[in-house]
PDB file of C-alpha atoms in Angstrom:
ATOM      1  CA  UNK A   1      32.106  -9.558  16.036  1.00 46.00           C
ATOM      2  CA  UNK A   2      29.232  -9.010  13.615  1.00 50.00           C
ATOM      3  CA  UNK A   3      26.712 -10.319  16.136  1.00 48.00           C
ATOM      4  CA  UNK A   4      27.836  -7.975  18.938  1.00 46.00           C
ATOM      5  CA  UNK A   5      27.644  -4.907  16.664  1.00 46.00           C
ATOM      6  CA  UNK A   6      24.128  -5.959  15.604  1.00 49.00           C
ATOM      7  CA  UNK A   7      23.043  -6.211  19.257  1.00 46.00           C
ATOM      8  CA  UNK A   8      24.483  -2.763  19.984  1.00 44.00           C
ATOM      9  CA  UNK A   9      22.650  -1.360  16.971  1.00 48.00           C
ATOM     10  CA  UNK A  10      19.356  -2.961  18.134  1.00 48.00           C
ATOM     11  CA  UNK A  11      19.740  -1.484  21.608  1.00 43.00           C
ATOM     12  CA  UNK A  12      20.403   1.956  20.161  1.00 52.00           C
ATOM     13  CA  UNK A  13      17.325   1.715  17.914  1.00 50.00           C
ATOM     14  CA  UNK A  14      15.070   1.009  20.910  1.00 57.00           C
ATOM     15  CA  UNK A  15      16.319   4.217  22.565  1.00 78.00           C
ATOM     16  CA  UNK A  16      15.236   6.422  19.644  1.00 82.00           C
ATOM     17  CA  UNK A  17      12.009   8.420  20.038  1.00 85.00           C
ATOM     18  CA  UNK A  18       8.830   7.322  18.295  1.00 84.00           C
ATOM     19  CA  UNK A  19       7.662   9.199  15.201  1.00 83.00           C
ATOM     20  CA  UNK A  20       5.866  12.421  16.107  1.00 81.00           C
ATOM     21  CA  UNK A  21       3.409  11.946  13.219  1.00 81.00           C
ATOM     22  CA  UNK A  22       2.403   8.263  13.175  1.00 85.00           C
ATOM     23  CA  UNK A  23       3.877   7.053  16.513  1.00 82.00           C
ATOM     24  CA  UNK A  24       5.947   4.370  14.754  1.00 83.00           C
ATOM     25  CA  UNK A  25       8.754   2.769  16.764  1.00 84.00           C
ATOM     26  CA  UNK A  26      10.914   2.222  13.659  1.00 86.00           C
ATOM     27  CA  UNK A  27      12.572   5.641  13.554  1.00 87.00           C
ATOM     28  CA  UNK A  28      16.208   6.070  12.569  1.00 87.00           C
ATOM     29  CA  UNK A  29      18.859   8.791  12.616  1.00 87.00           C
ATOM     30  CA  UNK A  30      19.474  10.742   9.416  1.00 82.00           C
ATOM     31  CA  UNK A  31      22.411  13.131   9.887  1.00 81.00           C
ATOM     32  CA  UNK A  32      21.136  15.608  12.521  1.00 83.00           C
ATOM     33  CA  UNK A  33      17.492  14.531  12.187  1.00 85.00           C
ATOM     34  CA  UNK A  34      15.222  11.598  12.952  1.00 86.00           C
ATOM     35  CA  UNK A  35      13.228   9.955  10.153  1.00 87.00           C
ATOM     36  CA  UNK A  36      10.295   7.566   9.986  1.00 86.00           C
ATOM     37  CA  UNK A  37      10.321   4.884   7.263  1.00 87.00           C
ATOM     38  CA  UNK A  38       6.577   4.295   7.564  1.00 85.00           C
ATOM     39  CA  UNK A  39       5.191   7.800   6.972  1.00 85.00           C
ATOM     40  CA  UNK A  40       8.323   9.583   5.676  1.00 84.00           C
ATOM     41  CA  UNK A  41       8.207  12.278   8.388  1.00 83.00           C
ATOM     42  CA  UNK A  42      11.521  13.906   9.370  1.00 85.00           C
ATOM     43  CA  UNK A  43      12.166  16.119  12.402  1.00 82.00           C
ATOM     44  CA  UNK A  44      15.232  17.643  14.120  1.00 84.00           C
ATOM     45  CA  UNK A  45      16.885  15.629  16.900  1.00 80.00           C
ATOM     46  CA  UNK A  46      16.940  18.588  19.266  1.00 77.00           C
ATOM     47  CA  UNK A  47      13.166  19.237  18.946  1.00 62.00           C
ATOM     48  CA  UNK A  48      11.008  18.360  21.935  1.00 54.00           C
ATOM     49  CA  UNK A  49       8.212  15.886  21.133  1.00 53.00           C
ATOM     50  CA  UNK A  50       4.684  17.320  21.130  1.00 52.00           C
ATOM     51  CA  UNK A  51       3.284  17.802  24.597  1.00 48.00           C
ATOM     52  CA  UNK A  52       6.718  17.754  26.291  1.00 50.00           C
ATOM     53  CA  UNK A  53       7.489  21.463  25.908  1.00 49.00           C
ATOM     54  CA  UNK A  54       6.616  22.234  29.505  1.00 47.00           C
ATOM     55  CA  UNK A  55       2.854  21.748  29.337  1.00 51.00           C
ATOM     56  CA  UNK A  56       0.539  18.915  28.551  1.00 60.00           C
ATOM     57  CA  UNK A  57      -0.729  18.515  25.005  1.00 76.00           C
ATOM     58  CA  UNK A  58      -4.291  19.820  24.741  1.00 87.00           C
ATOM     59  CA  UNK A  59      -6.759  17.628  22.903  1.00 91.00           C
ATOM     60  CA  UNK A  60      -9.824  19.463  21.608  1.00 92.00           C
ATOM     61  CA  UNK A  61     -13.118  18.187  20.257  1.00 93.00           C
ATOM     62  CA  UNK A  62     -14.684  19.149  16.915  1.00 93.00           C
ATOM     63  CA  UNK A  63     -15.876  22.541  18.169  1.00 93.00           C
ATOM     64  CA  UNK A  64     -12.754  23.474  20.147  1.00 92.00           C
ATOM     65  CA  UNK A  65     -13.638  22.411  23.697  1.00 93.00           C
ATOM     66  CA  UNK A  66     -10.677  21.016  25.638  1.00 93.00           C
ATOM     67  CA  UNK A  67     -11.183  17.342  26.522  1.00 94.00           C
ATOM     68  CA  UNK A  68     -10.083  15.665  29.756  1.00 93.00           C
ATOM     69  CA  UNK A  69      -9.998  12.080  31.023  1.00 92.00           C
ATOM     70  CA  UNK A  70     -13.426  10.975  32.225  1.00 93.00           C
ATOM     71  CA  UNK A  71     -15.436  13.382  30.040  1.00 94.00           C
ATOM     72  CA  UNK A  72     -18.619  12.371  28.264  1.00 95.00           C
ATOM     73  CA  UNK A  73     -18.768  12.994  24.515  1.00 96.00           C
ATOM     74  CA  UNK A  74     -21.180  12.385  21.648  1.00 96.00           C
ATOM     75  CA  UNK A  75     -20.241  11.216  18.171  1.00 95.00           C
ATOM     76  CA  UNK A  76     -20.976  13.849  15.482  1.00 96.00           C
ATOM     77  CA  UNK A  77     -20.642  11.637  12.394  1.00 94.00           C
ATOM     78  CA  UNK A  78     -21.500   8.034  11.467  1.00 95.00           C
ATOM     79  CA  UNK A  79     -18.256   6.083  11.895  1.00 93.00           C
ATOM     80  CA  UNK A  80     -17.632   2.704  10.290  1.00 93.00           C
ATOM     81  CA  UNK A  81     -15.912   0.224  12.595  1.00 90.00           C
ATOM     82  CA  UNK A  82     -12.837  -1.118  10.838  1.00 88.00           C
ATOM     83  CA  UNK A  83     -12.956  -4.881  10.332  1.00 87.00           C
ATOM     84  CA  UNK A  84     -16.652  -5.087  11.130  1.00 87.00           C
ATOM     85  CA  UNK A  85     -20.012  -4.293   9.563  1.00 90.00           C
ATOM     86  CA  UNK A  86     -20.960  -2.209  12.629  1.00 90.00           C
ATOM     87  CA  UNK A  87     -21.437   1.555  12.517  1.00 93.00           C
ATOM     88  CA  UNK A  88     -21.208   4.036  15.401  1.00 94.00           C
ATOM     89  CA  UNK A  89     -24.226   6.279  14.771  1.00 94.00           C
ATOM     90  CA  UNK A  90     -24.423  10.057  15.109  1.00 95.00           C
ATOM     91  CA  UNK A  91     -25.444  11.052  18.629  1.00 95.00           C
ATOM     92  CA  UNK A  92     -23.981   7.986  20.352  1.00 94.00           C
ATOM     93  CA  UNK A  93     -23.020   9.045  23.871  1.00 95.00           C
ATOM     94  CA  UNK A  94     -19.654   7.799  25.140  1.00 95.00           C
ATOM     95  CA  UNK A  95     -18.955   8.102  28.872  1.00 94.00           C
ATOM     96  CA  UNK A  96     -15.636   8.021  30.696  1.00 94.00           C
ATOM     97  CA  UNK A  97     -13.194   8.630  27.842  1.00 94.00           C
ATOM     98  CA  UNK A  98      -9.432   8.242  28.297  1.00 94.00           C
ATOM     99  CA  UNK A  99      -7.027  10.509  26.374  1.00 93.00           C
ATOM    100  CA  UNK A 100      -4.016   8.816  24.780  1.00 91.00           C
ATOM    101  CA  UNK A 101      -1.140   9.702  22.454  1.00 87.00           C
ATOM    102  CA  UNK A 102      -1.202   8.496  18.896  1.00 83.00           C
ATOM    103  CA  UNK A 103      -3.331   8.699  15.787  1.00 86.00           C
ATOM    104  CA  UNK A 104      -6.560   8.149  17.728  1.00 90.00           C
ATOM    105  CA  UNK A 105      -6.710  10.571  20.674  1.00 90.00           C
ATOM    106  CA  UNK A 106      -9.446   8.826  22.676  1.00 93.00           C
ATOM    107  CA  UNK A 107      -9.771   5.321  24.111  1.00 94.00           C
ATOM    108  CA  UNK A 108     -13.298   4.470  25.139  1.00 94.00           C
ATOM    109  CA  UNK A 109     -15.934   1.777  25.430  1.00 94.00           C
ATOM    110  CA  UNK A 110     -18.913   2.272  23.134  1.00 92.00           C
ATOM    111  CA  UNK A 111     -22.183   0.667  24.249  1.00 88.00           C
ATOM    112  CA  UNK A 112     -23.131  -2.209  21.951  1.00 88.00           C
ATOM    113  CA  UNK A 113     -19.743  -2.238  20.193  1.00 90.00           C
ATOM    114  CA  UNK A 114     -17.024  -2.442  22.850  1.00 91.00           C
ATOM    115  CA  UNK A 115     -13.565  -0.908  23.326  1.00 93.00           C
ATOM    116  CA  UNK A 116     -12.490   1.480  20.594  1.00 92.00           C
ATOM    117  CA  UNK A 117     -10.165   4.301  19.647  1.00 93.00           C
ATOM    118  CA  UNK A 118     -11.697   7.542  18.364  1.00 94.00           C
ATOM    119  CA  UNK A 119     -10.280  10.686  16.833  1.00 93.00           C
ATOM    120  CA  UNK A 120     -11.180  13.842  18.737  1.00 93.00           C
ATOM    121  CA  UNK A 121     -12.291  15.574  15.528  1.00 94.00           C
ATOM    122  CA  UNK A 122     -15.382  13.318  15.371  1.00 94.00           C
ATOM    123  CA  UNK A 123     -16.718  13.937  18.882  1.00 95.00           C
ATOM    124  CA  UNK A 124     -18.306  16.817  20.798  1.00 96.00           C
ATOM    125  CA  UNK A 125     -18.096  17.297  24.559  1.00 95.00           C
ATOM    126  CA  UNK A 126     -21.421  17.063  26.394  1.00 92.00           C
TER     127      UNK A 126
END
């Protein structure tokens, strides 16, 4: 009996929405709210996740231009590549970006470095 209740609990956990702050899949119910154990964020269960309130979530660059899939952007700040000694230099042009949900808004391929995730606050639309 213990095993079947554990399986039911696991299935229910996979149906819960991801955290709206850090995109963690380990959310849980807390009375009439959802909570994230990784970042501590809590939000009401009846709230619509960002971007699902009828329109698409707008992602803007550092100066406020709205970004779209396929745009070309330039990096406005030297960015250290995590886990590497490489640095993405100011002015690096990145073509054909793809917008994604999560902490890093942009998936792209940077010449000389490879595939990477960037935050929209560090790029400017060309």
